[in-house]
GROMACS .gro file of C-alpha atoms in nm:
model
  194
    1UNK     CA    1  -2.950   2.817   0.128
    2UNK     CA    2  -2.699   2.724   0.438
    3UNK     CA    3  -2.602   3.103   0.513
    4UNK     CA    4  -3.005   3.142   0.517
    5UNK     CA    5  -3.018   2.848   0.777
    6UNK     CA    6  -2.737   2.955   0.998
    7UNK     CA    7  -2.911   3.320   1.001
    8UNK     CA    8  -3.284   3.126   1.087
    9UNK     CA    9  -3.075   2.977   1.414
   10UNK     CA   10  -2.980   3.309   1.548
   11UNK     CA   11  -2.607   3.275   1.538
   12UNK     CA   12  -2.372   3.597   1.496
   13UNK     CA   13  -2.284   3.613   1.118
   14UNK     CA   14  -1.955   3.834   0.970
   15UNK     CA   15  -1.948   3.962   0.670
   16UNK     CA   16  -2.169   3.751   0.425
   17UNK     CA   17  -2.307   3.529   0.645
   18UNK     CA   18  -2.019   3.270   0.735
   19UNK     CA   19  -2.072   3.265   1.133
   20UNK     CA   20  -1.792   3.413   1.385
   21UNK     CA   21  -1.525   3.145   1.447
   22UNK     CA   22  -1.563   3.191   1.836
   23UNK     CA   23  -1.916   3.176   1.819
   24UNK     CA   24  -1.967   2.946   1.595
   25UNK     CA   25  -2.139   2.582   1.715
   26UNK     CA   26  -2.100   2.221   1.639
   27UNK     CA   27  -2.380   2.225   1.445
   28UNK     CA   28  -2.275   2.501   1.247
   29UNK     CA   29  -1.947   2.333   1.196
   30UNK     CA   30  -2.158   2.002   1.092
   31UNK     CA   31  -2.323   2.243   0.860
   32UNK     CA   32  -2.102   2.369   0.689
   33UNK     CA   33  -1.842   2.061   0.642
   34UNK     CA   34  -2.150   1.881   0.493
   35UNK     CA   35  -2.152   2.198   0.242
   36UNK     CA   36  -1.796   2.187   0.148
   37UNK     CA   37  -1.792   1.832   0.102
   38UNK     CA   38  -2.079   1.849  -0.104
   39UNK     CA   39  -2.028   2.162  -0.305
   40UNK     CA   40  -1.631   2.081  -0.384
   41UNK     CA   41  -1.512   1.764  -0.228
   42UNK     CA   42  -1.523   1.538  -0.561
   43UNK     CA   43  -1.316   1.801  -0.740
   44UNK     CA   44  -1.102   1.901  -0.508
   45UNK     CA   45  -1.041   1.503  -0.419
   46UNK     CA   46  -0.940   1.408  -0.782
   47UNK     CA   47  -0.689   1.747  -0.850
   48UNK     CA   48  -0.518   1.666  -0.493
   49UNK     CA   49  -0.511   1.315  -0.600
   50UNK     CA   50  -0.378   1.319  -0.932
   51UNK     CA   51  -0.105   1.566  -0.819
   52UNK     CA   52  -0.052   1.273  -0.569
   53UNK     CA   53  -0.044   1.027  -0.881
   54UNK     CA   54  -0.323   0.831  -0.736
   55UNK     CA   55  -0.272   0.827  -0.380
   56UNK     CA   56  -0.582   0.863  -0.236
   57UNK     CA   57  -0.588   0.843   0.099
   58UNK     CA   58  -0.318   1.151   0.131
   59UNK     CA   59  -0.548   1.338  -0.147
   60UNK     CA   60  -0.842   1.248   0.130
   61UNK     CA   61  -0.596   1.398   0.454
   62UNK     CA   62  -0.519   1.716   0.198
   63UNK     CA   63  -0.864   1.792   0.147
   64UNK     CA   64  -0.989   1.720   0.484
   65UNK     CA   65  -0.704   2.022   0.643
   66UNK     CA   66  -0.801   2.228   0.338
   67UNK     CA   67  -1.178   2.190   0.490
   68UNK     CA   68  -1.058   2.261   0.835
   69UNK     CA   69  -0.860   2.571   0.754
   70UNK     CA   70  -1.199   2.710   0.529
   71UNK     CA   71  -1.386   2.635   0.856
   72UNK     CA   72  -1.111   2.849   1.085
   73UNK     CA   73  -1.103   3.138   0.844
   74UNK     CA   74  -1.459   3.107   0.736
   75UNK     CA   75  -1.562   3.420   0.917
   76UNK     CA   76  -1.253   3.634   0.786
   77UNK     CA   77  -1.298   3.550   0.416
   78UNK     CA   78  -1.677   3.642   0.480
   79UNK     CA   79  -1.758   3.367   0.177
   80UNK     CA   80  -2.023   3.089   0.220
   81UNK     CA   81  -1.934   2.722   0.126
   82UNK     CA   82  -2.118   2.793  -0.237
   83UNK     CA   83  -1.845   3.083  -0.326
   84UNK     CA   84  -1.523   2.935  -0.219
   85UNK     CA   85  -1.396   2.723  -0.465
   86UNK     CA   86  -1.110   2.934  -0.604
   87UNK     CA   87  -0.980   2.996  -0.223
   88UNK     CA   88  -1.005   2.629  -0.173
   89UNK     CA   89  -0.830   2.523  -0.503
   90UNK     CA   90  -0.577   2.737  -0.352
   91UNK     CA   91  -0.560   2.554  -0.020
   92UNK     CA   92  -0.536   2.245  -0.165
   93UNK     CA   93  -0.292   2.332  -0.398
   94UNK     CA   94  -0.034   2.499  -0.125
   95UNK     CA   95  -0.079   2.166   0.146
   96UNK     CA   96   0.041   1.993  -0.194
   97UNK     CA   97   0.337   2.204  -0.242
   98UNK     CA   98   0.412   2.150   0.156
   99UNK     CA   99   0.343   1.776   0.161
  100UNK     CA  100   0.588   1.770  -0.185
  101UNK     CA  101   0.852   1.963   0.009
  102UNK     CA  102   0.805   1.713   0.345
  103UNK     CA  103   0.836   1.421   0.137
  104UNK     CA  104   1.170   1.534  -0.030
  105UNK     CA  105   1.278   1.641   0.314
  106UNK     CA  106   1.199   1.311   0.429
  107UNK     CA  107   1.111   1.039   0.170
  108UNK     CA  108   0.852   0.770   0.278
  109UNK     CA  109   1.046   0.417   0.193
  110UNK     CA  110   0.745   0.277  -0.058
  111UNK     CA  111   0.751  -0.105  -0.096
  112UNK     CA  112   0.504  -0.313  -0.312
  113UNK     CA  113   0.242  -0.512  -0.113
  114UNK     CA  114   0.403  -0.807  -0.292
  115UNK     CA  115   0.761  -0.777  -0.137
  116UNK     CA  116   0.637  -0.687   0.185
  117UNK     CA  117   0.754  -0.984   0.467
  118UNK     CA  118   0.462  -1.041   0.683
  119UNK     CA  119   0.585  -1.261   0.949
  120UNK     CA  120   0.454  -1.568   0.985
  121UNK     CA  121   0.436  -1.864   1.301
  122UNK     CA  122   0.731  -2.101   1.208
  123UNK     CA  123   0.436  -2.416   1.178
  124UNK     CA  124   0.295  -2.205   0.938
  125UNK     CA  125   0.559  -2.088   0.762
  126UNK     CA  126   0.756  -2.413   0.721
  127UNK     CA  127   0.367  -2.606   0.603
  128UNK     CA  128   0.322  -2.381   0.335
  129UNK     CA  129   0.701  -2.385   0.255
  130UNK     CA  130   0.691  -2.814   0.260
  131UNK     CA  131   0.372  -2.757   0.013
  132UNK     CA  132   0.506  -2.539  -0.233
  133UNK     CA  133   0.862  -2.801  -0.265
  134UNK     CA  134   0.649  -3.067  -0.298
  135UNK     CA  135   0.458  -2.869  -0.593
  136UNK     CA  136   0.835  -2.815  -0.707
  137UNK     CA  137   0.939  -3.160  -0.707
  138UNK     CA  138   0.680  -3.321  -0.950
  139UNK     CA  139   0.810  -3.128  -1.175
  140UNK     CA  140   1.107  -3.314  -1.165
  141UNK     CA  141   1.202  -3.656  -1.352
  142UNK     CA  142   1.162  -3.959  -1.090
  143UNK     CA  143   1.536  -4.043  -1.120
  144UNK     CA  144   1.586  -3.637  -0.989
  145UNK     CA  145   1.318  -3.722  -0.735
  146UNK     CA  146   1.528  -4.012  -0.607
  147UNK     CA  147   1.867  -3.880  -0.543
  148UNK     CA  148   1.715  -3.587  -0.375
  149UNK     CA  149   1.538  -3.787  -0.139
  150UNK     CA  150   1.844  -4.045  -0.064
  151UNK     CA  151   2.097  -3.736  -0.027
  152UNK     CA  152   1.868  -3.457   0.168
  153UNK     CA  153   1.551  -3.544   0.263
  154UNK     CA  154   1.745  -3.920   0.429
  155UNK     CA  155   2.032  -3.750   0.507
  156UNK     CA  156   2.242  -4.040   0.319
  157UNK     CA  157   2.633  -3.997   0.249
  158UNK     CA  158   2.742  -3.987  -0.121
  159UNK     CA  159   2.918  -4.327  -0.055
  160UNK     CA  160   2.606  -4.460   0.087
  161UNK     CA  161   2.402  -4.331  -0.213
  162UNK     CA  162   2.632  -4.454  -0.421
  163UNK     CA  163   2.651  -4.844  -0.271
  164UNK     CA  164   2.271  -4.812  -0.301
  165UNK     CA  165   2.195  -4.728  -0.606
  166UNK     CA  166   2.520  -4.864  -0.770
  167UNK     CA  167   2.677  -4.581  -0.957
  168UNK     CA  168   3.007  -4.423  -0.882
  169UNK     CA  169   3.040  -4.140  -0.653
  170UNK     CA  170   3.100  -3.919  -0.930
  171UNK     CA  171   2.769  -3.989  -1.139
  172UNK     CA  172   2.566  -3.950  -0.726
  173UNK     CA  173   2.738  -3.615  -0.708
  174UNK     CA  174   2.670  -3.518  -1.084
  175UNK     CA  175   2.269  -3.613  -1.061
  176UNK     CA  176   2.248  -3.469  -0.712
  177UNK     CA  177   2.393  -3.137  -0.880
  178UNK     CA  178   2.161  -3.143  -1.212
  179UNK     CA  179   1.817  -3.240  -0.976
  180UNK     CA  180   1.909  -2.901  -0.749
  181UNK     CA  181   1.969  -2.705  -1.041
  182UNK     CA  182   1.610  -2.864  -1.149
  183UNK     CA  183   1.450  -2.788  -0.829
  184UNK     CA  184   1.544  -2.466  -0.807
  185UNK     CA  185   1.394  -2.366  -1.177
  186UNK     CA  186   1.104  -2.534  -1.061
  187UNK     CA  187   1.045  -2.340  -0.690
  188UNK     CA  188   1.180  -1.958  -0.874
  189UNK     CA  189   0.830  -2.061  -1.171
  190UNK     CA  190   0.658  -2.078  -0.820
  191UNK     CA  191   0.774  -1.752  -0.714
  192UNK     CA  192   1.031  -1.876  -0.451
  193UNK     CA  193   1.379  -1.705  -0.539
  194UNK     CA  194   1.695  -1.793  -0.328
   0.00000   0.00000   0.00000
């Protein structure tokens, strides 16, 4: 069907039909892309893919240079888009091997989405930081609650905490210790660590 059509518009065919690569047009190009893609692109896309273990959008770069290079030597091979599977597989198979070789050459530091720092404007970042120790401290007996407040969020001396409340300075220091260790359960079940 497509070698038929690029015959009907009169361009220069070599050897099967494939047009010659320097006279070859845009549309032709168009043309035959469209019939790659369509022919071979889902199975070529899933082998480059899972040899990729599931990254798809270098599977998708793979296959698009394997489609370019079938384009450039379309005229040599003398094969329309229906008949070049095998050759293609092929393709695909040695820009693997090169991209395996470039990676090992040159790994690609991969983090998770999740442990990616995305920085943030310090309002923001200190709001949602306030919310999430607020969460943290209703989780936390009222008598916790309290000698946090007097010693960090009032800025209050142990003496002075200790005259206010009216324990010794060892029982302030001793509750301040347990309500931290408290608070800090409570912020690393909300995901904040350190």
């Amino acid at each position: 069907m497509l070698v038929a059509e690029v015959r009907s518009a009169g361009t220069p065919t070599v050897g099967g039909g494939v047009p010659a690569a320097r006279e070859r047009s845009g549309a032709d190009a168009e043309m035959f892309v469209r019939a790659v893609y369509a022919q071979h692109g889902r199975v070529l896309l899933r082998y480059a893919a899972r040899r990729l273990r599931g990254d798809w959008h270098r599977a998708e770069d793979i296959l698009q240079e394997a489609v370019v290079r079938a384009w450039r030597h379309g005229g040599a091979l003398g094969r329309a888009p229906e008949t070049m599977r095998p050759w293609l597989f092929a393709v695909v198979r040695n820009l693997l091997i090169d991209d395996h070789r470039a990676q090992a050459l040159r790994p690609v530091a991969q983090e998770a989405l999740d442990d990616t720092d995305v920085p943030v404007a310090d309002e923001v970042n200190r709001l949602l930081t306030g919310h999430v120790v607020t969460e943290a401290l209703e989780d936390l007996t009222d008598q916790q609650r309290e000698i946090l407040r007097h010693m960090y969020f009032d800025g209050s001396s142990v003496a002075e905490v200790s005259v206010l409340l009216g324990v010794p300075r060892g029982t302030v220091k001793s509750r301040t210790y347990y309500a931290m260790r408290a608070l800090h359960r409570a912020l690393a079940a909300r995901g904040v660590h350190g």
